[in-house]
Coordinates of C-alpha atoms in Angstrom, one line a residue:
M1 CA 41.4 -91.3 -38.7
I2 CA 41.0 -87.4 -38.6
E3 CA 39.3 -86.0 -41.1
E4 CA 39.4 -82.9 -42.4
K5 CA 37.8 -79.8 -42.4
D6 CA 36.2 -78.7 -45.3
Y7 CA 35.8 -74.5 -45.5
K8 CA 33.6 -72.8 -47.9
Y9 CA 33.4 -69.9 -49.6
I10 CA 31.5 -67.7 -52.2
L11 CA 33.4 -65.4 -55.6
P12 CA 31.1 -63.9 -57.8
G13 CA 30.3 -66.0 -60.4
E14 CA 28.4 -64.5 -63.6
N15 CA 26.4 -62.0 -63.5
N16 CA 27.8 -61.3 -59.4
N17 CA 25.6 -63.4 -59.2
P18 CA 28.0 -64.9 -55.4
V19 CA 28.8 -68.6 -56.2
E20 CA 30.4 -71.3 -53.5
Y21 CA 33.9 -72.7 -53.4
Q22 CA 35.0 -75.9 -51.3
V23 CA 37.9 -76.5 -50.3
K24 CA 40.5 -78.8 -47.7
C25 CA 43.3 -75.8 -47.6
H26 CA 42.4 -73.0 -44.3
S27 CA 43.3 -69.5 -46.6
M28 CA 43.3 -67.8 -49.4
I29 CA 45.0 -65.2 -50.7
I30 CA 43.7 -62.7 -53.4
I31 CA 45.5 -60.6 -55.3
G32 CA 46.4 -57.9 -57.9
A33 CA 46.8 -55.1 -58.3
N34 CA 46.4 -51.6 -57.1
G35 CA 43.3 -50.2 -58.6
S36 CA 42.2 -53.9 -59.5
G37 CA 38.9 -54.1 -57.4
K38 CA 40.9 -56.4 -54.0
S39 CA 39.1 -54.5 -51.4
Q40 CA 35.6 -54.0 -52.9
L41 CA 35.9 -58.1 -53.9
G42 CA 36.3 -58.5 -49.6
A43 CA 33.9 -55.9 -48.7
W44 CA 31.4 -57.8 -51.5
I45 CA 32.0 -61.3 -50.3
E46 CA 30.9 -59.6 -46.5
K47 CA 27.7 -58.5 -48.1
N48 CA 27.2 -61.3 -49.5
N49 CA 27.3 -63.7 -46.6
P50 CA 27.1 -61.1 -44.0
N51 CA 26.1 -63.9 -41.4
D52 CA 29.2 -65.9 -41.5
T53 CA 32.2 -63.5 -42.3
H54 CA 34.0 -61.1 -40.6
R55 CA 36.1 -58.2 -42.6
I56 CA 38.7 -56.4 -40.6
G57 CA 39.3 -53.4 -42.8
A58 CA 43.5 -52.3 -44.0
Q59 CA 42.3 -48.6 -41.8
R60 CA 43.0 -49.6 -38.3
A61 CA 42.9 -47.0 -35.7
L62 CA 45.7 -48.3 -33.4
T63 CA 44.8 -46.6 -30.3
F64 CA 43.6 -47.3 -27.4
G65 CA 42.5 -46.3 -23.3
N66 CA 45.2 -47.7 -20.4
Y67 CA 42.0 -49.3 -19.1
I68 CA 39.6 -52.0 -20.7
Q69 CA 36.6 -50.7 -20.7
Q70 CA 34.4 -54.0 -19.4
K71 CA 31.5 -54.9 -21.4
S72 CA 29.9 -57.5 -21.0
Y73 CA 30.6 -60.3 -24.4
E74 CA 27.4 -59.3 -26.5
Q75 CA 27.6 -56.1 -26.0
A76 CA 31.4 -56.0 -27.2
T77 CA 30.7 -58.8 -29.7
N78 CA 27.9 -56.7 -31.6
L79 CA 30.3 -53.5 -31.5
I80 CA 33.2 -55.6 -33.1
I81 CA 30.8 -58.0 -35.9
Y82 CA 28.5 -54.8 -36.4
G83 CA 29.5 -51.2 -35.0
Q84 CA 26.6 -50.9 -32.7
E85 CA 25.6 -53.0 -28.9
N86 CA 22.0 -53.7 -30.6
P87 CA 22.3 -54.1 -34.8
T88 CA 19.7 -52.9 -36.6
G89 CA 19.1 -52.9 -40.0
E90 CA 21.2 -54.5 -43.5
H91 CA 24.3 -52.3 -43.1
N92 CA 27.5 -52.9 -40.9
Q93 CA 27.5 -49.9 -39.2
R94 CA 31.1 -50.2 -38.4
W95 CA 31.8 -49.2 -41.8
G96 CA 29.9 -45.2 -41.6
W97 CA 27.4 -43.2 -44.1
D98 CA 29.3 -40.4 -45.4
G99 CA 25.7 -39.0 -46.4
E100 CA 25.8 -41.4 -49.9
K101 CA 26.5 -44.2 -49.8
W102 CA 28.0 -46.6 -46.8
N103 CA 31.8 -46.6 -46.6
Y104 CA 33.0 -50.5 -46.6
T105 CA 36.5 -50.3 -48.3
S106 CA 37.5 -46.3 -47.4
S107 CA 36.3 -46.3 -43.0
L108 CA 38.8 -46.5 -40.8
L109 CA 38.1 -49.1 -38.5
N110 CA 38.5 -47.6 -34.8
D111 CA 37.6 -50.8 -32.8
Y112 CA 40.0 -51.8 -30.7
E113 CA 39.0 -51.0 -27.7
N114 CA 36.3 -53.0 -28.0
V115 CA 38.4 -55.6 -29.5
L116 CA 39.9 -55.3 -26.1
S117 CA 36.9 -55.7 -24.3
A118 CA 35.3 -58.3 -26.0
L119 CA 38.6 -60.1 -25.1
V120 CA 38.2 -59.6 -22.0
A121 CA 34.7 -60.7 -21.6
L122 CA 35.1 -64.2 -23.5
Q123 CA 37.9 -64.8 -21.0
I124 CA 35.4 -63.7 -18.1
N125 CA 32.6 -65.8 -19.7
Q126 CA 34.9 -69.1 -20.0
Q127 CA 35.9 -69.0 -16.3
E128 CA 32.3 -68.3 -15.3
Q129 CA 31.5 -71.7 -16.9
F130 CA 34.8 -73.1 -15.8
I131 CA 33.6 -72.6 -12.3
K132 CA 29.7 -73.2 -12.8
D133 CA 31.6 -76.8 -14.0
C134 CA 33.9 -77.3 -10.8
K135 CA 30.4 -76.0 -9.3
L136 CA 28.5 -79.0 -10.3
R137 CA 30.0 -81.4 -10.2
E138 CA 31.8 -81.2 -6.0
K139 CA 27.6 -80.9 -6.2
N140 CA 27.1 -84.4 -7.7
G141 CA 30.5 -85.7 -5.5
E142 CA 32.5 -85.7 -9.0
T143 CA 36.7 -85.0 -9.5
H144 CA 36.6 -81.0 -11.5
N145 CA 38.5 -80.5 -14.2
V146 CA 42.0 -79.1 -14.4
V147 CA 41.6 -75.4 -15.5
P148 CA 41.0 -75.3 -19.3
E149 CA 43.0 -73.3 -21.9
M150 CA 41.4 -70.3 -22.2
V151 CA 41.5 -67.0 -24.9
I152 CA 44.2 -64.8 -23.7
D153 CA 46.0 -68.1 -23.0
K154 CA 45.9 -68.5 -26.5
L155 CA 46.6 -65.1 -27.1
Q156 CA 49.6 -64.9 -25.1
R157 CA 50.9 -68.1 -27.8
I158 CA 50.5 -66.6 -30.5
W159 CA 51.7 -63.2 -29.1
K160 CA 55.1 -65.2 -27.9
S161 CA 55.3 -67.5 -31.7
V162 CA 55.5 -63.7 -32.8
F163 CA 57.9 -61.4 -30.6
P164 CA 59.4 -64.0 -28.7
H165 CA 61.1 -61.4 -26.6
R166 CA 57.9 -59.5 -25.6
D167 CA 55.9 -60.2 -22.9
I168 CA 52.0 -59.7 -22.8
V169 CA 49.7 -59.7 -19.8
I170 CA 46.7 -58.6 -19.5
E171 CA 44.5 -58.2 -16.7
D172 CA 43.3 -55.7 -13.9
G173 CA 41.3 -53.8 -16.9
K174 CA 44.6 -53.2 -17.9
V175 CA 47.0 -54.2 -20.8
L176 CA 50.4 -54.6 -20.5
A177 CA 53.8 -55.8 -21.8
G178 CA 57.7 -56.4 -20.7
F179 CA 61.1 -58.1 -21.3
E180 CA 64.6 -58.7 -19.4
K181 CA 68.0 -57.5 -20.1
D182 CA 70.9 -57.7 -17.9
G183 CA 69.0 -59.6 -15.2
Q184 CA 66.2 -56.8 -14.8
Y185 CA 62.6 -57.0 -15.6
Y186 CA 61.2 -53.8 -18.0
E187 CA 57.9 -52.9 -18.1
Y188 CA 55.6 -50.5 -20.3
K189 CA 52.0 -49.7 -21.2
G190 CA 50.0 -51.5 -24.2
R191 CA 49.4 -48.1 -25.3
D192 CA 53.0 -47.8 -26.0
M193 CA 53.4 -51.0 -27.3
S194 CA 55.3 -50.3 -31.1
D195 CA 53.5 -50.5 -34.1
G196 CA 54.7 -53.5 -35.2
E197 CA 53.5 -54.8 -31.4
R198 CA 50.0 -53.1 -31.5
V199 CA 48.9 -54.0 -34.6
G200 CA 50.0 -57.5 -33.7
L201 CA 47.8 -57.1 -30.6
Y202 CA 44.7 -56.4 -32.1
L203 CA 45.3 -58.7 -34.8
M204 CA 45.1 -61.3 -33.0
A205 CA 42.2 -60.6 -30.4
Q206 CA 40.6 -59.9 -33.4
S207 CA 40.4 -63.0 -34.3
L208 CA 40.5 -64.4 -31.4
C209 CA 36.8 -63.2 -30.1
V210 CA 35.5 -63.5 -33.6
P211 CA 32.4 -66.2 -33.3
S212 CA 32.9 -70.0 -34.4
D213 CA 32.8 -70.7 -38.2
K214 CA 33.2 -67.6 -39.8
T215 CA 35.3 -66.3 -42.5
I216 CA 37.8 -63.6 -41.6
I217 CA 39.0 -61.7 -44.5
I218 CA 42.2 -59.6 -43.7
D219 CA 42.7 -56.3 -46.0
E220 CA 46.8 -55.9 -47.0
P221 CA 47.3 -57.6 -43.7
E222 CA 50.7 -56.8 -43.3
I223 CA 50.5 -53.0 -42.7
H224 CA 52.5 -52.4 -40.0
L225 CA 54.2 -55.9 -39.8
H226 CA 57.7 -56.1 -40.9
R227 CA 58.5 -59.0 -43.4
S228 CA 60.1 -61.5 -40.4
I229 CA 56.2 -61.7 -38.7
M230 CA 54.0 -61.7 -41.0
N231 CA 53.7 -65.6 -41.9
K232 CA 54.6 -66.5 -38.4
L233 CA 51.6 -64.2 -37.2
W234 CA 48.9 -65.1 -39.6
E235 CA 50.4 -68.6 -39.2
A236 CA 49.7 -69.0 -35.4
I237 CA 46.3 -67.4 -35.7
E238 CA 45.4 -69.2 -38.0
A239 CA 46.4 -72.4 -35.9
E240 CA 44.4 -71.0 -33.4
R241 CA 41.5 -71.2 -35.5
E242 CA 41.1 -74.2 -37.3
D243 CA 36.5 -73.3 -37.0
C244 CA 38.1 -70.9 -39.1
F245 CA 38.7 -69.8 -43.3
F246 CA 40.8 -67.3 -43.4
I247 CA 41.3 -64.6 -47.3
Y248 CA 43.9 -62.1 -47.0
I249 CA 43.7 -59.1 -49.8
T250 CA 46.8 -58.6 -50.4
H251 CA 50.2 -57.2 -52.8
D252 CA 52.6 -58.2 -50.6
T253 CA 53.9 -61.1 -53.3
Q254 CA 56.2 -62.6 -50.9
F255 CA 53.6 -62.8 -48.4
A256 CA 51.3 -64.4 -50.9
S257 CA 54.1 -66.9 -51.4
N258 CA 54.9 -67.7 -48.5
H259 CA 52.1 -68.5 -47.4
K260 CA 51.9 -72.2 -47.9
N261 CA 49.0 -74.5 -48.2
S262 CA 47.0 -71.7 -49.1
K263 CA 44.7 -71.1 -51.8
K264 CA 45.7 -67.6 -54.8
I265 CA 43.3 -65.8 -56.4
W266 CA 44.4 -63.7 -58.9
I267 CA 42.3 -60.5 -59.9
K268 CA 43.2 -59.9 -63.7
G269 CA 40.2 -57.0 -63.5
F270 CA 37.5 -55.0 -62.3
D271 CA 35.9 -52.5 -64.0
G272 CA 34.0 -50.7 -60.7
I273 CA 31.0 -53.9 -60.9
T274 CA 32.2 -57.0 -62.0
W275 CA 35.3 -58.3 -61.0
E276 CA 37.7 -61.0 -63.6
W277 CA 39.0 -63.4 -61.9
E278 CA 40.8 -66.9 -62.5
E279 CA 42.9 -69.6 -59.5
V280 CA 46.6 -69.2 -59.2
Q281 CA 48.0 -72.3 -61.5
N282 CA 51.4 -74.0 -60.6
S283 CA 54.0 -72.7 -63.1
E284 CA 57.1 -73.6 -63.8
L285 CA 58.3 -69.8 -62.3
P286 CA 59.3 -69.2 -58.8
E287 CA 55.5 -68.8 -57.0
Q288 CA 56.4 -64.7 -55.8
L289 CA 57.8 -63.8 -59.1
L290 CA 54.5 -65.8 -60.9
L291 CA 52.5 -63.4 -57.9
D292 CA 54.8 -60.6 -59.1
I293 CA 53.8 -61.0 -63.2
L294 CA 50.5 -61.3 -62.2
G295 CA 50.2 -58.3 -60.4
N296 CA 52.2 -55.8 -62.4
R297 CA 50.2 -56.5 -65.0
K298 CA 53.9 -54.8 -67.4
P299 CA 55.4 -56.8 -70.1
V300 CA 58.4 -58.5 -68.5
L301 CA 61.6 -57.8 -69.6
F302 CA 63.8 -60.4 -68.0
V303 CA 67.7 -59.7 -67.7
E304 CA 70.9 -60.9 -66.3
G305 CA 72.2 -59.0 -63.2
T306 CA 70.9 -59.2 -59.5
H307 CA 69.2 -56.4 -58.5
D308 CA 72.2 -54.2 -57.4
S309 CA 74.0 -54.9 -60.9
Y310 CA 74.0 -52.4 -63.8
D311 CA 71.7 -54.8 -65.5
T312 CA 69.1 -53.6 -63.5
K313 CA 70.1 -50.3 -62.9
L314 CA 70.4 -49.8 -66.7
Y315 CA 67.4 -51.5 -67.3
S316 CA 65.0 -50.0 -65.4
E317 CA 65.9 -46.8 -66.3
I318 CA 65.1 -47.0 -70.2
Y319 CA 62.7 -49.8 -70.1
K320 CA 60.5 -48.5 -67.8
D321 CA 57.6 -49.4 -69.2
Y322 CA 58.6 -53.1 -68.5
Y323 CA 57.9 -54.9 -64.9
V324 CA 61.8 -55.7 -65.3
V325 CA 63.7 -59.0 -63.4
P326 CA 67.0 -59.5 -62.7
C327 CA 67.6 -63.3 -63.5
G328 CA 71.8 -63.8 -61.6
S329 CA 73.1 -65.7 -65.2
C330 CA 72.2 -66.2 -68.6
S331 CA 71.0 -70.1 -68.2
S332 CA 68.3 -68.4 -65.6
V333 CA 67.1 -66.1 -68.3
I334 CA 66.8 -68.5 -70.8
S335 CA 65.2 -70.9 -69.1
Q336 CA 62.7 -69.0 -67.3
T337 CA 61.4 -66.3 -70.5
K338 CA 61.0 -70.0 -71.9
A339 CA 58.9 -70.9 -69.0
M340 CA 57.4 -67.6 -68.7
N341 CA 56.5 -68.2 -72.5
S342 CA 55.0 -71.8 -72.5
N343 CA 52.7 -70.4 -69.6
A344 CA 49.3 -70.5 -70.6
Q345 CA 48.1 -68.4 -67.4
L346 CA 50.4 -65.7 -68.8
H347 CA 50.0 -65.8 -72.7
N348 CA 48.5 -62.7 -72.4
F349 CA 51.9 -60.4 -71.0
K350 CA 54.8 -60.1 -73.3
C351 CA 57.6 -61.0 -72.0
F352 CA 61.8 -60.9 -73.4
G353 CA 64.9 -61.4 -72.5
I354 CA 68.1 -60.3 -72.5
I355 CA 71.2 -61.7 -72.8
D356 CA 75.1 -60.7 -73.6
R357 CA 76.7 -61.7 -76.4
D358 CA 79.2 -62.6 -74.9
Y359 CA 81.0 -65.7 -77.2
R360 CA 77.8 -66.9 -78.8
T361 CA 77.8 -67.9 -82.5
D362 CA 75.7 -65.9 -84.4
Y363 CA 74.1 -69.8 -85.0
E364 CA 73.0 -69.2 -81.2
I365 CA 71.8 -65.7 -80.7
E366 CA 69.2 -66.6 -83.9
A367 CA 68.6 -69.9 -82.4
Y368 CA 67.3 -67.4 -79.5
K369 CA 65.3 -65.5 -80.8
E370 CA 62.4 -67.6 -81.2
D371 CA 62.2 -67.8 -77.6
N372 CA 62.2 -63.4 -77.7
I373 CA 65.4 -64.1 -76.4
F374 CA 68.3 -61.2 -77.6
T375 CA 71.1 -60.7 -76.8
L376 CA 72.8 -57.2 -76.7
E377 CA 75.4 -55.9 -79.6
V378 CA 78.0 -55.6 -77.5
A379 CA 79.6 -58.3 -76.1
E380 CA 78.9 -57.3 -72.6
V381 CA 76.4 -55.0 -70.6
E382 CA 79.7 -53.3 -69.5
N383 CA 80.4 -52.1 -72.8
L384 CA 77.3 -50.5 -72.7
F385 CA 79.2 -47.6 -70.7
L386 CA 81.7 -48.1 -73.8
T387 CA 79.8 -47.0 -76.6
E388 CA 81.3 -44.0 -78.6
E389 CA 77.9 -42.5 -78.7
L390 CA 78.0 -42.3 -75.1
L391 CA 81.9 -40.9 -74.2
Q392 CA 80.3 -38.6 -76.1
V393 CA 77.8 -37.4 -74.1
V394 CA 79.9 -37.4 -71.1
N395 CA 82.6 -35.2 -73.3
R396 CA 79.9 -32.6 -73.4
I397 CA 78.9 -33.3 -70.2
M398 CA 82.3 -32.6 -68.0
G399 CA 82.8 -29.6 -71.3
F400 CA 85.5 -30.7 -73.1
P401 CA 86.5 -28.2 -75.7
D402 CA 86.9 -31.2 -78.4
N403 CA 86.8 -35.0 -78.8
S404 CA 90.6 -35.6 -78.3
R405 CA 89.7 -37.6 -75.2
I406 CA 87.1 -39.9 -76.6
E407 CA 89.9 -40.5 -79.3
N408 CA 92.4 -41.6 -76.1
V409 CA 90.1 -43.6 -75.0
K410 CA 89.3 -46.3 -78.0
K411 CA 93.0 -45.7 -78.8
Y412 CA 93.6 -46.8 -75.3
I413 CA 91.1 -49.9 -75.8
I414 CA 92.0 -50.9 -78.5
E415 CA 95.6 -50.9 -78.7
E416 CA 96.5 -51.2 -75.0
R417 CA 93.6 -53.7 -74.0
F418 CA 91.9 -55.7 -77.0
R419 CA 95.5 -56.1 -78.5
E420 CA 97.0 -57.2 -74.8
E421 CA 94.4 -60.1 -74.6
I422 CA 93.6 -60.8 -78.3
N423 CA 95.2 -64.3 -78.0
K424 CA 93.0 -65.0 -74.2
Q425 CA 89.8 -63.6 -76.0
I426 CA 90.3 -66.1 -78.7
C427 CA 90.7 -68.9 -76.0
E428 CA 87.7 -67.9 -74.4
A429 CA 85.6 -67.7 -77.4
V430 CA 86.3 -71.5 -78.8
V431 CA 86.0 -72.9 -75.6
S432 CA 82.6 -71.0 -75.2
E433 CA 81.3 -72.4 -79.4
L434 CA 82.4 -76.3 -77.9
K435 CA 80.6 -75.5 -75.2
Y436 CA 77.7 -74.6 -76.7
R437 CA 77.4 -77.0 -79.3
L438 CA 77.9 -80.0 -76.7
S439 CA 74.6 -78.5 -74.4
V440 CA 72.0 -78.9 -77.7
A441 CA 73.3 -81.9 -78.5
N442 CA 70.5 -84.6 -78.1
I443 CA 71.6 -87.4 -76.4
S444 CA 69.5 -90.2 -74.4
K445 CA 68.8 -90.4 -71.0
R446 CA 67.9 -93.8 -71.0
N447 CA 69.6 -95.7 -73.9
E448 CA 73.3 -96.1 -73.3
E449 CA 74.1 -97.1 -77.2
K450 CA 72.0 -94.4 -79.2
A451 CA 74.0 -91.9 -76.0
K452 CA 77.6 -92.7 -77.2
E453 CA 76.5 -93.1 -80.6
T454 CA 75.2 -89.9 -80.4
L455 CA 78.2 -88.5 -78.6
N456 CA 80.7 -89.8 -81.1
K457 CA 78.7 -88.5 -84.0
L458 CA 79.0 -85.0 -82.4
F459 CA 83.3 -86.2 -81.3
E460 CA 83.5 -86.3 -85.2
E461 CA 81.5 -83.3 -86.6
I462 CA 83.0 -80.8 -84.1
D463 CA 86.5 -80.1 -85.8
Y464 CA 88.6 -78.2 -83.1
D465 CA 91.2 -76.6 -85.2
T466 CA 88.5 -75.6 -87.6
I467 CA 86.5 -73.9 -85.1
K468 CA 89.8 -72.9 -84.1
T469 CA 91.0 -71.0 -87.7
E470 CA 87.6 -69.5 -87.5
Q471 CA 87.5 -67.2 -84.1
M472 CA 91.2 -66.5 -84.6
T473 CA 90.0 -64.8 -87.9
K474 CA 87.3 -63.0 -86.5
F475 CA 89.1 -61.3 -83.3
E476 CA 92.2 -61.0 -85.7
R477 CA 90.5 -59.4 -88.1
V478 CA 88.0 -56.9 -86.0
L479 CA 92.2 -55.5 -84.8
E480 CA 93.0 -55.6 -87.8
T481 CA 90.6 -53.0 -89.2
Q482 CA 90.4 -51.0 -85.6
T483 CA 86.5 -50.5 -85.7
Y484 CA 85.5 -49.6 -82.0
K485 CA 81.7 -50.4 -82.5
N486 CA 82.7 -53.8 -83.9
V487 CA 85.9 -54.0 -80.2
L488 CA 82.9 -53.6 -78.1
R489 CA 80.9 -56.3 -80.2
V490 CA 83.6 -59.4 -79.4
F491 CA 86.0 -58.0 -76.2
N492 CA 85.1 -59.2 -73.2
C493 CA 86.0 -57.8 -70.0
K494 CA 84.0 -56.9 -67.3
S495 CA 87.1 -53.9 -65.7
L496 CA 86.8 -52.1 -69.3
S497 CA 84.4 -49.6 -67.7
T498 CA 86.4 -49.5 -64.4
S499 CA 89.1 -48.4 -65.7
I500 CA 89.2 -45.5 -68.6
G501 CA 86.9 -42.8 -66.1
H502 CA 90.6 -40.9 -66.1
F503 CA 90.8 -40.4 -69.5
F504 CA 88.0 -37.5 -68.2
K505 CA 88.9 -36.3 -65.4
L506 CA 86.7 -39.1 -62.7
D507 CA 87.8 -41.3 -60.1
N508 CA 88.2 -44.8 -62.4
K509 CA 85.5 -46.8 -60.4
D510 CA 83.0 -44.1 -59.6
Y511 CA 82.8 -44.0 -64.0
R512 CA 79.8 -46.4 -64.5
D513 CA 78.1 -44.9 -61.2
F514 CA 78.3 -41.2 -62.9
I515 CA 76.5 -42.5 -65.9
V516 CA 73.5 -44.6 -63.4
R517 CA 73.5 -40.3 -61.6
Q518 CA 73.1 -38.8 -64.7
I519 CA 70.4 -41.5 -66.3
K520 CA 68.2 -41.2 -64.0
G521 CA 69.0 -37.0 -63.7
K522 CA 68.2 -34.1 -66.3
R523 CA 70.9 -36.6 -68.7
A524 CA 68.2 -39.8 -68.7
S525 CA 67.3 -39.2 -73.0
D526 CA 71.0 -38.3 -74.2
I527 CA 72.5 -41.6 -72.0
I528 CA 69.5 -43.7 -72.7
D529 CA 69.6 -42.2 -76.9
A530 CA 73.2 -43.5 -76.6
I531 CA 72.7 -47.0 -75.7
I532 CA 69.6 -47.4 -77.8
P533 CA 71.7 -48.3 -80.6
Y534 CA 73.5 -51.1 -79.1
L535 CA 70.3 -53.0 -77.4
P536 CA 67.8 -55.4 -79.2
N537 CA 65.6 -53.6 -81.7
E538 CA 63.5 -56.3 -81.3
I539 CA 62.4 -55.4 -78.1
P540 CA 60.2 -52.0 -78.0
I541 CA 61.7 -49.4 -75.4
E542 CA 57.9 -48.9 -75.1
C543 CA 55.2 -50.5 -75.5
N544 CA 51.8 -49.6 -76.3

């Protein structure tokens, strides 16, 4: 039976007194917004447990010479652990003194050559120990063991898992990298490696040279590393150092969420002396989204669409005080808004959802408001590009002397588009209402008879002809009154906003992008003011 190792670490408790915790998992990730005191917390952990902690700061020099300086293992290890060959005093000399205080979080770590020296010294120590053991066994007439795996073997294994198409060789006091291409082998000096390769080698060597059973703290483990290799690197390093506990300090939520089986700590605040923190709990929200929300510390606005869709482009400019989260479908907006509002860990965060009006009934729209989910005053987000107020702004930007073009657009949308498609709109509205009524029915999943009874009752209550008559009356009244604003409120046609650019001497396909460009420039306030009347007034534009 294999016993799992228990790892211990400390965090500040009441009055910043160190409190010890114990876990089975191999690592912990500390996340928080910029300025939340993450790096200071890493320094605090180191200062309060210096003998068992080794911290790799965020500021790292990545240069080294052509040859590795030869030092004893004790010399080199002292230099990377304490910053001096013969450590004295209570302060770690690695962090430097600026004349007033020790720079625990802002000092540049310029120890690459010492790290390589320690790596080579450790390899030599292991080789010497093996030779010594072999000689002793031969003297006693015993067969000696096969050559064991040594530190550079481990480094090369980590390297290959991260950079599979590159070799790393450390021999004769040199670092060399190489690769094969078209049947030929190309070699280059270690100092000429890419930033990613050099920082990878540095972190591998640092982690392998640290003495046993340490807590290794890495501030900003993502620096100079492409996201595709970050988790590979740290998982490979952890696998080689199962004796150590790893603490990562980061604001990269993708790294944090992809690093599985790791405890996550969220820094809620730091007043310069004490930290407010808590463990990240399980949530119905995707973990990366949860970490993003915690790290941003802004009110959250869930919207339809993707990162590149017009929903996100518009809302991100209008709701600048919010963390805008594109969810894809309207059902995802609804589910994620509900999940966040029910998450006790996020109770201090304001959270809203915006969805298209589509063909929703007033009853459905009011029901969603209970969960802080609100609808637009137009049928869909694309119709925001068609509001009369916005058309007036475009007209002014293009320098046209009168409003004739605006009137032509309105006439085109009402007479040539809405009138021609009204029967299709009525049909889709009827189907939408039927789907909604079925979706909210409370049908039992455990009792077949009760489920059947509920369903039969629901069918009795749904009168197709009544629903169709109501929808026909609504749409025909809108057409009859010729009120442009009401047409935009009920007319669902995503291609509509790509058909009116020519009225303003713009390319039809470029019209929406033209608006997006304007909202990012000097006309931003005019564009936003033209759209605001069609947004839910329950969601404040500015959050204090």
